[in-house]
Coordinates of C-alpha atoms in Angstrom, one line a residue:
M30 CA -27.4 -13.3 -65.0
Q31 CA -25.7 -13.7 -68.2
M32 CA -26.3 -16.9 -70.3
A33 CA -24.0 -19.4 -71.1
P34 CA -23.1 -18.8 -74.8
F35 CA -23.4 -22.5 -76.0
S36 CA -26.8 -24.8 -75.2
E37 CA -25.4 -27.3 -77.4
A38 CA -22.2 -29.6 -77.0
V39 CA -21.4 -30.1 -80.4
S40 CA -21.3 -25.9 -80.6
E41 CA -18.8 -25.6 -78.2
H42 CA -16.8 -28.6 -79.6
V43 CA -16.9 -26.6 -83.1
W44 CA -15.3 -23.8 -81.3
H45 CA -12.2 -25.4 -79.6
T46 CA -11.8 -27.3 -82.9
R47 CA -12.4 -24.5 -85.3
Y48 CA -12.5 -21.0 -84.3
Q49 CA -10.5 -20.9 -81.1
W50 CA -6.9 -19.7 -81.4
S51 CA -4.1 -22.4 -80.2
D52 CA -0.6 -22.3 -80.5
D53 CA 1.4 -25.8 -80.3
G54 CA -2.0 -27.4 -79.0
R55 CA -1.9 -24.5 -76.1
A56 CA -5.5 -22.7 -76.3
L57 CA -4.9 -18.9 -76.1
E58 CA -8.4 -17.7 -75.9
P59 CA -10.5 -19.0 -72.6
S60 CA -13.6 -18.1 -74.1
I61 CA -15.9 -17.7 -77.3
E62 CA -16.0 -13.8 -75.8
S63 CA -12.1 -13.8 -76.3
T64 CA -12.8 -15.0 -79.9
W65 CA -14.8 -12.2 -80.6
D66 CA -12.6 -9.6 -79.0
R67 CA -9.7 -10.8 -81.3
V68 CA -11.5 -10.4 -84.3
A69 CA -13.4 -7.0 -83.2
L70 CA -10.0 -5.5 -82.6
A71 CA -8.1 -7.4 -85.9
V72 CA -10.8 -5.8 -88.2
S73 CA -10.9 -2.2 -87.0
A74 CA -7.2 -2.1 -87.4
A75 CA -8.6 -1.0 -90.9
E76 CA -9.8 2.1 -89.6
T77 CA -8.0 5.0 -90.0
H78 CA -10.6 7.3 -87.6
H79 CA -12.1 6.2 -85.0
R80 CA -10.9 2.8 -84.8
H81 CA -11.8 2.0 -81.1
E82 CA -15.3 3.0 -81.7
W83 CA -15.5 0.6 -84.5
R84 CA -14.1 -1.8 -82.7
E85 CA -16.7 -2.0 -80.1
R86 CA -19.1 -1.7 -82.6
F87 CA -17.8 -4.7 -84.6
R88 CA -17.6 -6.6 -81.3
A89 CA -21.2 -5.7 -80.4
I90 CA -22.6 -7.1 -83.5
L91 CA -20.4 -10.6 -82.8
G92 CA -21.6 -11.1 -79.1
D93 CA -24.8 -13.4 -78.8
F94 CA -24.2 -14.7 -82.6
R95 CA -25.8 -11.9 -84.2
F96 CA -23.9 -11.6 -87.0
L97 CA -21.6 -14.6 -87.8
P98 CA -18.6 -14.3 -90.2
G99 CA -17.1 -16.7 -92.4
G100 CA -14.9 -19.3 -90.9
R101 CA -12.1 -18.2 -92.2
I102 CA -12.3 -14.5 -90.5
L103 CA -13.4 -16.4 -87.1
A104 CA -10.4 -18.9 -87.1
G105 CA -7.5 -16.3 -88.8
A106 CA -8.3 -12.7 -87.4
G107 CA -5.9 -11.5 -85.2
T108 CA -3.9 -14.5 -85.0
A109 CA -0.4 -15.1 -86.2
R110 CA -1.8 -17.9 -88.8
R111 CA -0.3 -17.1 -92.4
T112 CA -4.3 -17.7 -93.7
T113 CA -6.3 -16.1 -95.9
L114 CA -9.7 -14.5 -94.6
F115 CA -11.6 -14.8 -97.6
N116 CA -14.1 -18.1 -98.0
C117 CA -14.2 -17.6 -102.0
F118 CA -11.7 -18.2 -104.4
A119 CA -11.7 -18.8 -108.5
L120 CA -8.9 -20.2 -110.1
G121 CA -7.3 -18.0 -113.1
T122 CA -8.0 -19.4 -116.4
I123 CA -5.9 -22.6 -117.1
E124 CA -3.7 -22.7 -120.0
D125 CA -3.6 -25.5 -122.4
S126 CA -0.5 -26.7 -121.8
V127 CA 1.4 -29.2 -119.7
S128 CA 3.1 -26.5 -117.9
G129 CA 0.0 -24.2 -117.8
I130 CA -1.8 -27.0 -116.1
F131 CA 0.9 -28.2 -113.4
N132 CA 1.2 -24.0 -112.8
A133 CA -2.6 -23.9 -112.3
L134 CA -2.3 -26.8 -109.9
R135 CA 0.3 -25.6 -108.1
E136 CA -1.8 -22.0 -107.5
S137 CA -4.8 -24.1 -106.4
M138 CA -3.0 -26.0 -103.7
V139 CA -1.3 -22.9 -102.4
T140 CA -4.8 -21.2 -102.3
L141 CA -5.9 -24.4 -100.5
Q142 CA -3.7 -24.8 -98.0
S143 CA -4.5 -21.2 -97.0
G144 CA -8.2 -22.3 -96.3
G145 CA -10.0 -21.0 -99.3
G146 CA -12.3 -22.9 -101.3
L147 CA -11.7 -23.1 -104.7
G148 CA -13.9 -22.9 -108.4
I149 CA -11.8 -24.1 -111.4
D150 CA -13.3 -23.9 -115.0
F151 CA -11.8 -26.6 -116.8
S152 CA -13.2 -25.9 -120.4
P153 CA -9.8 -24.2 -121.7
L154 CA -8.5 -27.8 -121.5
R155 CA -8.6 -29.7 -124.8
P156 CA -10.9 -32.9 -125.0
A157 CA -9.7 -36.5 -124.3
G158 CA -8.1 -37.6 -127.7
A159 CA -7.0 -34.3 -129.1
M160 CA -3.9 -34.1 -130.7
A161 CA -1.4 -32.1 -128.9
V162 CA 0.8 -30.6 -131.7
A163 CA 4.0 -29.7 -129.5
S164 CA 4.6 -33.2 -128.2
N165 CA 2.6 -34.8 -130.7
G166 CA 1.1 -36.7 -128.1
V167 CA -2.5 -37.2 -127.5
A168 CA -4.8 -35.1 -124.8
S169 CA -6.3 -37.0 -122.0
G170 CA -8.9 -34.4 -121.3
P171 CA -10.5 -32.4 -118.6
V172 CA -11.9 -35.0 -116.3
S173 CA -8.3 -36.4 -116.2
Y174 CA -7.1 -33.7 -114.8
M175 CA -9.5 -33.2 -112.5
Q176 CA -8.2 -36.5 -111.1
V177 CA -5.0 -34.8 -110.5
W178 CA -6.2 -32.2 -108.5
E179 CA -8.2 -34.6 -106.2
S180 CA -5.3 -36.6 -105.5
A181 CA -3.5 -33.7 -104.8
V182 CA -6.0 -32.3 -102.2
S183 CA -6.0 -35.7 -100.6
V184 CA -2.7 -35.5 -99.8
L185 CA -2.6 -31.5 -98.7
E186 CA -5.6 -32.3 -96.4
T187 CA -3.9 -34.8 -94.5
G188 CA -3.9 -34.0 -90.7
N189 CA -5.7 -30.7 -91.7
L190 CA -9.2 -30.3 -90.0
R191 CA -10.3 -28.2 -92.9
R192 CA -11.1 -30.2 -96.0
G193 CA -10.5 -28.9 -99.2
A194 CA -13.2 -28.2 -101.1
M195 CA -13.6 -27.2 -104.9
M196 CA -16.0 -26.6 -108.0
A197 CA -15.2 -28.0 -110.9
T198 CA -17.1 -26.6 -114.1
L199 CA -17.7 -27.1 -117.7
R200 CA -19.3 -25.5 -121.0
C201 CA -22.3 -27.7 -122.0
D202 CA -20.4 -27.5 -125.7
H203 CA -17.1 -29.2 -124.6
P204 CA -16.4 -32.3 -126.5
D205 CA -16.0 -33.8 -123.1
I206 CA -19.5 -33.2 -121.5
E207 CA -20.6 -36.3 -121.5
S208 CA -17.4 -37.8 -119.4
F209 CA -18.3 -35.0 -117.2
I210 CA -21.6 -35.3 -116.7
E211 CA -20.9 -39.0 -115.2
A212 CA -17.6 -38.4 -113.4
K213 CA -19.7 -38.7 -110.2
L214 CA -21.8 -41.6 -110.6
N215 CA -19.4 -43.9 -108.9
P216 CA -19.7 -43.5 -105.1
G217 CA -16.7 -41.7 -103.6
T218 CA -15.1 -40.5 -106.9
L219 CA -14.1 -37.0 -107.1
S220 CA -15.3 -36.3 -103.4
H221 CA -13.7 -33.1 -103.3
F222 CA -15.5 -31.4 -106.1
N223 CA -18.7 -30.1 -106.7
L224 CA -19.4 -30.1 -110.7
S225 CA -21.7 -28.0 -112.6
V226 CA -22.6 -27.8 -116.2
L227 CA -22.3 -24.4 -117.8
V228 CA -25.7 -24.5 -119.5
T229 CA -26.1 -21.4 -122.2
D230 CA -29.3 -20.1 -123.7
D231 CA -28.3 -21.7 -127.0
F232 CA -28.5 -25.3 -125.3
L233 CA -31.9 -24.4 -123.7
R234 CA -33.2 -23.4 -127.0
A235 CA -31.8 -26.5 -128.7
I236 CA -33.6 -28.9 -126.1
E237 CA -37.0 -26.8 -127.0
Q238 CA -36.8 -27.2 -130.4
D239 CA -35.1 -30.9 -130.2
G240 CA -32.2 -30.2 -132.5
A241 CA -28.9 -31.3 -133.0
W242 CA -26.5 -29.6 -130.4
P243 CA -22.7 -28.9 -131.8
L244 CA -19.7 -30.0 -129.5
V245 CA -16.6 -27.4 -130.3
F246 CA -13.1 -26.0 -129.0
P247 CA -11.4 -23.4 -129.7
L248 CA -9.4 -23.8 -132.9
G249 CA -6.3 -21.3 -131.7
D250 CA -3.5 -20.7 -134.2
H251 CA -4.1 -24.5 -135.9
A252 CA -5.0 -24.6 -139.5
V253 CA -8.9 -25.8 -140.7
P254 CA -8.5 -29.2 -141.2
V255 CA -9.8 -30.4 -144.4
G256 CA -13.7 -30.3 -144.0
G257 CA -13.9 -28.8 -140.9
E258 CA -16.7 -26.6 -139.6
L259 CA -16.2 -23.7 -137.8
C260 CA -18.4 -21.7 -135.3
E261 CA -17.3 -18.9 -132.8
R262 CA -17.9 -18.7 -129.4
I263 CA -16.9 -16.6 -126.3
W264 CA -14.8 -19.4 -124.4
P265 CA -12.9 -19.1 -121.0
G266 CA -9.7 -17.1 -121.0
S267 CA -11.2 -14.6 -123.6
N268 CA -14.3 -12.1 -123.9
V269 CA -14.2 -11.5 -127.8
P270 CA -15.6 -14.7 -129.9
Q271 CA -13.3 -17.5 -130.8
R272 CA -13.0 -19.8 -133.5
C273 CA -14.2 -22.9 -132.4
L274 CA -14.1 -26.6 -134.4
V275 CA -17.2 -28.5 -134.6
N276 CA -16.0 -31.9 -132.8
R277 CA -19.3 -33.6 -133.7
R278 CA -23.1 -32.9 -133.3
V279 CA -25.1 -34.9 -130.6
P280 CA -29.0 -34.7 -129.9
A281 CA -29.7 -31.6 -127.5
R282 CA -32.3 -33.7 -125.3
L283 CA -30.3 -36.9 -125.4
L284 CA -27.4 -35.0 -123.7
W285 CA -30.0 -33.2 -121.2
Q286 CA -31.6 -36.5 -120.3
K287 CA -28.0 -38.0 -119.4
L288 CA -27.6 -34.7 -117.3
L289 CA -31.2 -35.1 -115.6
Q290 CA -30.2 -38.9 -115.3
A291 CA -26.8 -38.1 -113.5
Q292 CA -28.6 -35.7 -111.2
H293 CA -31.4 -38.3 -110.1
D294 CA -29.0 -41.0 -109.4
S295 CA -26.0 -39.3 -107.9
A296 CA -27.2 -35.5 -107.3
E297 CA -24.2 -34.5 -109.6
P298 CA -23.7 -32.1 -111.3
G299 CA -25.5 -29.2 -110.9
V300 CA -26.7 -26.4 -113.7
L301 CA -25.4 -23.0 -113.7
F302 CA -27.4 -20.4 -116.4
I303 CA -24.3 -18.9 -117.4
D304 CA -25.6 -16.6 -119.6
R305 CA -27.9 -15.2 -116.9
I306 CA -25.0 -15.0 -114.3
N307 CA -23.3 -13.1 -116.4
R308 CA -26.0 -11.1 -117.5
A309 CA -27.2 -10.1 -114.3
N310 CA -23.3 -9.4 -113.1
N311 CA -23.0 -5.8 -111.8
L312 CA -19.4 -6.1 -113.7
W313 CA -20.8 -7.3 -116.6
Y314 CA -18.8 -4.3 -118.5
C315 CA -15.2 -5.7 -117.2
E316 CA -15.7 -9.3 -116.4
H317 CA -16.7 -12.7 -117.5
L318 CA -17.6 -15.4 -115.2
S319 CA -17.4 -19.3 -115.8
T320 CA -17.3 -20.6 -112.4
T321 CA -18.2 -20.1 -108.4
N322 CA -16.8 -21.2 -105.3
P323 CA -17.7 -24.6 -104.1
C324 CA -21.0 -24.2 -102.7
G325 CA -22.0 -22.0 -105.7
E326 CA -23.2 -18.5 -104.0
V327 CA -20.5 -16.4 -105.4
P328 CA -19.7 -16.6 -109.7
L329 CA -16.1 -15.4 -110.0
P330 CA -13.7 -14.1 -112.8
P331 CA -10.8 -15.6 -113.2
N332 CA -8.5 -15.1 -109.9
G333 CA -11.4 -13.4 -108.3
C334 CA -12.5 -13.9 -104.6
C335 CA -15.2 -13.2 -101.8
N336 CA -15.6 -12.8 -98.0
L337 CA -18.7 -14.0 -96.3
G338 CA -20.5 -13.3 -93.2
S339 CA -24.1 -14.0 -92.4
I340 CA -26.8 -12.1 -90.0
N341 CA -28.2 -14.6 -87.7
L342 CA -32.2 -14.1 -87.8
T343 CA -33.3 -15.6 -85.0
R344 CA -31.8 -12.9 -82.6
F345 CA -34.2 -10.3 -84.3
V346 CA -37.4 -12.2 -83.1
Q347 CA -39.1 -10.4 -80.5
H348 CA -41.4 -12.5 -78.0
P349 CA -41.2 -16.1 -79.9
F350 CA -43.9 -18.5 -80.1
S351 CA -46.3 -16.1 -78.3
E352 CA -49.4 -14.7 -79.8
H353 CA -48.0 -11.6 -80.9
P354 CA -44.4 -12.3 -82.1
S355 CA -42.9 -9.7 -84.3
V356 CA -39.1 -8.9 -86.5
D357 CA -36.8 -6.2 -85.0
F358 CA -36.2 -4.8 -88.5
G359 CA -34.5 -1.7 -86.8
G360 CA -32.0 -3.8 -85.4
L361 CA -31.8 -6.1 -88.5
K362 CA -30.8 -3.0 -90.2
A363 CA -28.2 -1.7 -87.3
V364 CA -26.2 -5.0 -87.6
A365 CA -26.4 -5.1 -91.2
A366 CA -25.0 -1.8 -91.5
V367 CA -22.1 -2.7 -89.1
A368 CA -21.6 -6.0 -91.0
T369 CA -21.5 -4.4 -94.3
R370 CA -18.5 -2.2 -93.3
F371 CA -16.6 -5.2 -91.1
L372 CA -16.9 -7.2 -94.7
D373 CA -15.1 -4.3 -96.5
N374 CA -12.3 -4.0 -93.7
I375 CA -11.7 -7.6 -94.9
H376 CA -10.1 -6.5 -97.8
D377 CA -7.3 -4.4 -95.8
V378 CA -6.2 -7.0 -93.4
S379 CA -6.5 -10.3 -94.9
L380 CA -3.4 -11.9 -96.5
F381 CA -4.0 -13.1 -100.4
P382 CA -2.9 -16.9 -101.4
L383 CA -1.8 -15.0 -104.5
K384 CA -0.6 -11.8 -105.7
A385 CA -3.1 -12.1 -108.6
Q386 CA -6.1 -12.7 -106.2
E387 CA -5.0 -9.4 -104.3
K388 CA -5.2 -7.5 -107.5
V389 CA -8.5 -8.8 -108.7
A390 CA -9.9 -8.4 -105.1
H391 CA -9.0 -5.1 -104.7
A392 CA -10.5 -4.1 -108.1
S393 CA -13.9 -5.0 -107.2
R394 CA -14.1 -5.4 -103.5
R395 CA -16.7 -7.8 -103.3
I396 CA -18.3 -8.8 -100.2
G397 CA -21.1 -11.3 -99.5
L398 CA -23.1 -10.3 -96.6
G399 CA -26.1 -12.5 -96.2
V400 CA -28.5 -14.3 -93.7
T401 CA -28.6 -17.7 -91.6
G402 CA -31.4 -19.2 -89.2
L403 CA -34.5 -18.0 -91.7
A404 CA -36.3 -21.5 -91.3
D405 CA -35.9 -21.1 -87.5
M406 CA -37.0 -17.6 -87.5
F407 CA -40.1 -18.7 -89.4
A408 CA -40.9 -21.2 -86.5
M409 CA -39.9 -18.6 -83.7
L410 CA -43.1 -16.3 -85.6
G411 CA -45.3 -19.2 -86.1
V412 CA -44.9 -19.3 -89.8
R413 CA -44.5 -22.3 -91.9
Y414 CA -41.7 -22.2 -94.4
G415 CA -42.8 -22.1 -98.2
S416 CA -46.2 -20.5 -97.2
P417 CA -47.5 -16.9 -99.0
P418 CA -46.9 -15.5 -95.4
C419 CA -43.4 -16.7 -95.4
I420 CA -42.5 -15.6 -98.8
D421 CA -43.5 -12.5 -98.2
L422 CA -41.6 -11.9 -94.9
T423 CA -38.8 -13.5 -96.6
R424 CA -39.0 -10.4 -99.1
A425 CA -39.2 -7.9 -96.4
I426 CA -36.3 -9.4 -94.8
L427 CA -34.2 -9.5 -97.4
R428 CA -34.8 -6.1 -99.1
A429 CA -34.0 -4.6 -95.9
V430 CA -30.4 -6.3 -95.7
R431 CA -30.2 -5.2 -99.4
D432 CA -30.9 -1.6 -99.2
T433 CA -28.9 -1.2 -95.8
A434 CA -26.0 -2.9 -97.4
Y435 CA -25.9 -0.9 -100.7
R436 CA -26.6 2.5 -98.6
T437 CA -23.7 1.6 -96.0
S438 CA -21.4 1.2 -99.4
I439 CA -22.2 4.2 -100.7
E440 CA -21.5 6.4 -97.5
I441 CA -17.9 4.3 -96.9
A442 CA -17.4 5.7 -100.5
Q443 CA -17.6 8.8 -99.3
E444 CA -15.2 8.4 -96.8
K445 CA -12.7 6.1 -98.4
G446 CA -13.6 6.0 -102.0
A447 CA -15.1 3.7 -104.4
F448 CA -13.6 0.3 -105.8
P449 CA -11.4 0.6 -108.6
A450 CA -13.7 -1.0 -111.4
F451 CA -16.2 1.4 -110.4
D452 CA -17.6 2.8 -113.6
R453 CA -20.8 5.0 -113.0
V454 CA -22.4 5.0 -116.3
R455 CA -22.1 1.1 -117.0
F456 CA -22.4 0.1 -113.4
G457 CA -25.4 1.8 -112.8
A458 CA -27.1 0.6 -116.1
S459 CA -26.7 -3.4 -114.9
P460 CA -30.0 -4.9 -114.1
F461 CA -29.5 -5.7 -110.3
V462 CA -28.8 -1.6 -109.7
L463 CA -31.4 -0.5 -111.8
D464 CA -33.8 -2.6 -109.8
L465 CA -33.1 -0.3 -106.4
S466 CA -35.2 2.5 -105.5
R467 CA -34.4 5.7 -107.5
D468 CA -32.8 7.4 -104.2
I469 CA -30.3 4.4 -103.8
Q470 CA -29.7 4.3 -107.8
E471 CA -29.2 8.5 -107.7
A472 CA -26.6 8.2 -104.5
I473 CA -24.4 5.9 -106.5
A474 CA -24.0 8.0 -109.5
Q475 CA -23.6 11.0 -107.2
H476 CA -20.9 9.8 -104.9
G477 CA -19.9 6.0 -106.3
I478 CA -20.2 3.0 -104.1
R479 CA -17.2 0.7 -102.0
N480 CA -18.0 -2.8 -103.3
S481 CA -19.1 -4.1 -106.8
H482 CA -21.2 -6.8 -104.8
L483 CA -22.3 -6.7 -101.7
L484 CA -24.9 -9.9 -101.1
A485 CA -24.5 -13.5 -101.0
V486 CA -26.5 -16.2 -99.2
A487 CA -24.2 -18.9 -98.1
P488 CA -25.1 -22.3 -96.8
A489 CA -23.4 -21.2 -93.4
G490 CA -23.4 -24.5 -92.5
S491 CA -20.2 -24.5 -89.8
I492 CA -21.2 -20.9 -88.1
S493 CA -24.6 -21.9 -87.9
L494 CA -23.6 -25.1 -86.0
L495 CA -21.6 -22.8 -83.7
A496 CA -24.4 -20.1 -83.2
N497 CA -26.4 -23.0 -81.4
N498 CA -27.4 -25.3 -84.4
V499 CA -29.4 -22.6 -86.0
S500 CA -31.0 -23.8 -89.2
S501 CA -28.6 -23.3 -92.0
G502 CA -28.8 -20.0 -94.7
I503 CA -32.1 -19.9 -95.9
E504 CA -32.5 -23.7 -95.9
P505 CA -35.7 -25.3 -94.4
I506 CA -34.9 -27.0 -90.7
L507 CA -33.1 -30.3 -91.7
A508 CA -34.2 -32.3 -88.6
L509 CA -35.9 -31.4 -85.4
Q510 CA -33.3 -33.3 -83.7
G511 CA -31.0 -35.9 -84.4
S512 CA -27.2 -36.7 -84.2
R513 CA -24.4 -35.2 -85.9
R514 CA -20.6 -36.5 -86.5
V515 CA -17.8 -34.0 -86.7
R516 CA -14.1 -34.3 -87.0
G517 CA -12.2 -34.0 -83.3
S518 CA -9.2 -32.5 -82.9
D519 CA -7.4 -35.6 -83.8
G520 CA -9.1 -35.4 -87.2
Q521 CA -11.5 -38.6 -86.1
A522 CA -15.0 -38.3 -86.0
V523 CA -17.1 -37.7 -83.0
L524 CA -21.0 -38.2 -82.9
F525 CA -23.1 -35.4 -81.0
P526 CA -26.8 -35.3 -80.2
V527 CA -28.5 -32.0 -81.5
Q528 CA -31.4 -30.2 -81.7
D529 CA -32.6 -27.7 -84.0
H530 CA -32.0 -24.0 -82.4
A531 CA -35.7 -23.0 -82.7
W532 CA -37.3 -26.4 -81.4
R533 CA -35.0 -26.7 -78.5
Q534 CA -36.8 -22.9 -77.3
Y535 CA -39.8 -24.1 -78.2
R536 CA -39.6 -27.1 -75.8
A537 CA -37.9 -25.5 -73.2
L538 CA -41.1 -23.1 -72.9
R539 CA -43.9 -25.6 -73.8
G540 CA -42.5 -28.5 -72.2
A541 CA -40.7 -31.6 -73.7
Q542 CA -44.0 -33.5 -74.1
A543 CA -45.5 -30.6 -76.0
P544 CA -47.1 -31.5 -79.5
Q545 CA -45.0 -30.2 -82.7
P546 CA -46.8 -27.4 -84.0
D547 CA -47.5 -27.4 -88.0
Y548 CA -45.2 -24.7 -88.5
F549 CA -42.1 -26.7 -87.4
V550 CA -41.2 -28.4 -90.9
Q551 CA -38.2 -30.4 -92.1
A552 CA -36.9 -30.1 -95.3
T553 CA -38.4 -33.4 -96.6
E554 CA -41.7 -31.8 -96.0
V555 CA -41.8 -28.8 -98.0
D556 CA -42.8 -29.1 -101.8
A557 CA -40.5 -28.5 -104.4
D558 CA -42.8 -25.7 -105.9
D559 CA -42.5 -24.0 -102.4
Q560 CA -38.8 -24.5 -102.0
L561 CA -38.4 -22.8 -105.7
A562 CA -40.8 -19.8 -104.7
M563 CA -38.5 -19.4 -102.0
M564 CA -35.3 -19.6 -104.0
S565 CA -36.7 -17.2 -106.5
V566 CA -37.6 -14.5 -103.9
A567 CA -34.3 -14.8 -102.2
Q568 CA -32.3 -14.7 -105.7
S569 CA -34.1 -11.5 -106.5
Y570 CA -32.8 -9.7 -103.6
V571 CA -28.9 -10.8 -103.8
D572 CA -26.6 -9.8 -106.3
S573 CA -24.2 -12.4 -106.1
A574 CA -26.2 -15.8 -105.9
I575 CA -27.9 -18.0 -103.1
S576 CA -27.1 -21.8 -101.7
K577 CA -30.1 -23.4 -101.1
T578 CA -30.8 -27.2 -101.5
L579 CA -33.3 -28.6 -103.8
H580 CA -34.4 -31.0 -101.7
L581 CA -37.0 -33.7 -103.2
P582 CA -38.2 -37.0 -102.2
E583 CA -36.6 -40.3 -102.9
V584 CA -39.8 -41.5 -105.4
T585 CA -39.0 -38.1 -107.5
S586 CA -38.7 -39.1 -111.2
V587 CA -36.2 -37.7 -113.7
Q588 CA -39.4 -36.1 -115.4
A589 CA -40.1 -34.4 -112.2
I590 CA -36.6 -33.0 -112.2
E591 CA -36.3 -31.7 -115.6
L592 CA -39.8 -29.7 -114.8
D593 CA -38.0 -28.3 -111.6
L594 CA -34.9 -27.6 -113.3
L595 CA -37.1 -25.7 -116.6
R596 CA -39.2 -24.0 -113.6
A597 CA -36.1 -23.0 -112.3
E598 CA -34.6 -21.1 -115.0
E599 CA -38.0 -19.6 -115.6
L600 CA -38.1 -18.0 -112.1
G601 CA -34.8 -16.3 -112.6
L602 CA -32.7 -18.6 -110.8
K603 CA -29.2 -18.3 -111.8
G604 CA -28.5 -22.0 -111.4
C605 CA -30.2 -25.2 -110.1
A606 CA -28.9 -28.4 -108.3
V607 CA -31.2 -31.2 -106.4
Y608 CA -30.7 -33.6 -103.9
R609 CA -33.1 -36.6 -104.1
D610 CA -33.4 -38.6 -100.9
A611 CA -31.2 -41.8 -101.5
S612 CA -29.3 -40.3 -104.6
K613 CA -26.1 -40.7 -102.2
P614 CA -25.2 -43.7 -100.0
N615 CA -24.8 -43.0 -96.7
G616 CA -21.5 -41.4 -95.2
E617 CA -21.1 -39.7 -98.8
R618 CA -19.3 -36.9 -97.7
N619 CA -21.2 -34.4 -99.7
G620 CA -24.6 -35.2 -97.9
P621 CA -27.8 -34.0 -98.9
A622 CA -27.2 -30.3 -98.8
R623 CA -26.6 -28.7 -102.3
R624 CA -26.3 -25.5 -104.1
A625 CA -29.4 -24.4 -105.9
G626 CA -30.3 -21.1 -107.1
L627 CA -26.8 -21.4 -107.2
G628 CA -27.9 -24.2 -104.7
R629 CA -25.5 -26.3 -104.0
R630 CA -25.0 -29.6 -101.8
G631 CA -22.1 -30.1 -99.2
S632 CA -23.0 -27.5 -96.7
E633 CA -24.1 -29.6 -93.9
Q634 CA -21.9 -32.4 -94.0
R635 CA -19.1 -31.0 -95.8
A636 CA -18.8 -27.5 -93.4
L637 CA -17.7 -30.1 -90.6
S638 CA -16.3 -33.2 -92.1

């Protein structure tokens, strides 16, 4: 007898309110199976040959929640809704003028209204107090315009179940960096934004040397003021060094301490090791990255975008909670291969909010295949999260997904062509590609590859809850049981009791009174060093980035946070952000989960808020 798809009431609620196709309040899909049928049919439309066969293969991986496409795909594919199927966008470079700023605001609202999350680099905007030559006025600075975006999104989302999510970034040498760091210290401020400081290698060296740090801004066509000091920087909007005027100098360690204190007090802002991000970019030869999607797992160029999907690892555990459980690596690779083609097809069946986004997306054909349910999988195998066996297993699983995705993308390139921006020599020289096995590198050189980037580990908050509350992404189990507040169809919060997927299975097998094994650990019980080790291993097998909260206990000091951030940089992460228990008041929308490595908070609460 076939099992009912939902074992948690909240999961069925999420399907009804977010993913079930309805029109004028009338449900057009009687079951989640109908949703899977709709999505498989829509995505197979990109296939010229063997379309029916691919529809069946897409439908097979969707069944039983084995593959979880991003929410935009589940909600929009094959419907009459004029929405994008892409989760992640970056705004184009903001022009530093009134017309440029408000044109960027318009493009932001169009993108957010279509359902995409948006990364915005505010570094091109003049600092507060700078003279505006054209109007003889005084600039109000990036933080003031972030508040304009915040107000516009608040109006836009009225009555909308999906809340507008944005990432704001600012360079560590921008003259307004201190006000940016302090922008979210007051609870409730800029609640639609996650903030990240773009930390450069030079800044890290200045901290280590306890040196003075110049805060600068491009001079443009303006004359050098009398006594003005100039330097050169690669500034957003240009790939060549720009003449910059030194506004002032501050002690690097003092600025660093302000950032650490803000993270301690409010979990904001995170840091992005932006030079590493650009060095590691597979498209280093034709892109400059200065922001990410809201949860940070996809660094993006101006007008860049990416679609996402996660393999549910709990569906590949054989004989869970037994003496000899195992992972079905054959099944995992089979699903990863079909999922790679599924996500590539999204480029050809999706609408784009803006023509510029469509152009950039098709040049690279970025996709973000990831995993979810990792911690639940560990529990089902009897492995403690963060332990050496856990690290080894994570390495084996993500290597299998990585290699399968790259091999599949090469096969698709042989059939349909490589992505337009592919350069055989320069792409082959990127650090991530050079870490692939020799046979994959040679296949790329011979045949090309369909997608510039293939992998990203997203928070997968709402789709993990849809799949009967499996643990999100590569996070530890947040709680074995408790309650979740989600929005109902009328926009009002509804409270549901929830159990973690693996915990529910364990108790069904062993009884409600069975003692809790030591391999069932929750996020607050995993040591920071163990979390960082997990993040480092995961990042090494992902060409974009990973979403993982660095959860810290309430008693964590500013000095301990500093050590964690520096350790994250040493381990090769592309960024880091932390959440210290009680660093946000109860009810704060962005909640306890953060992007780190690029970990980011917001994945648990915001996904369904």
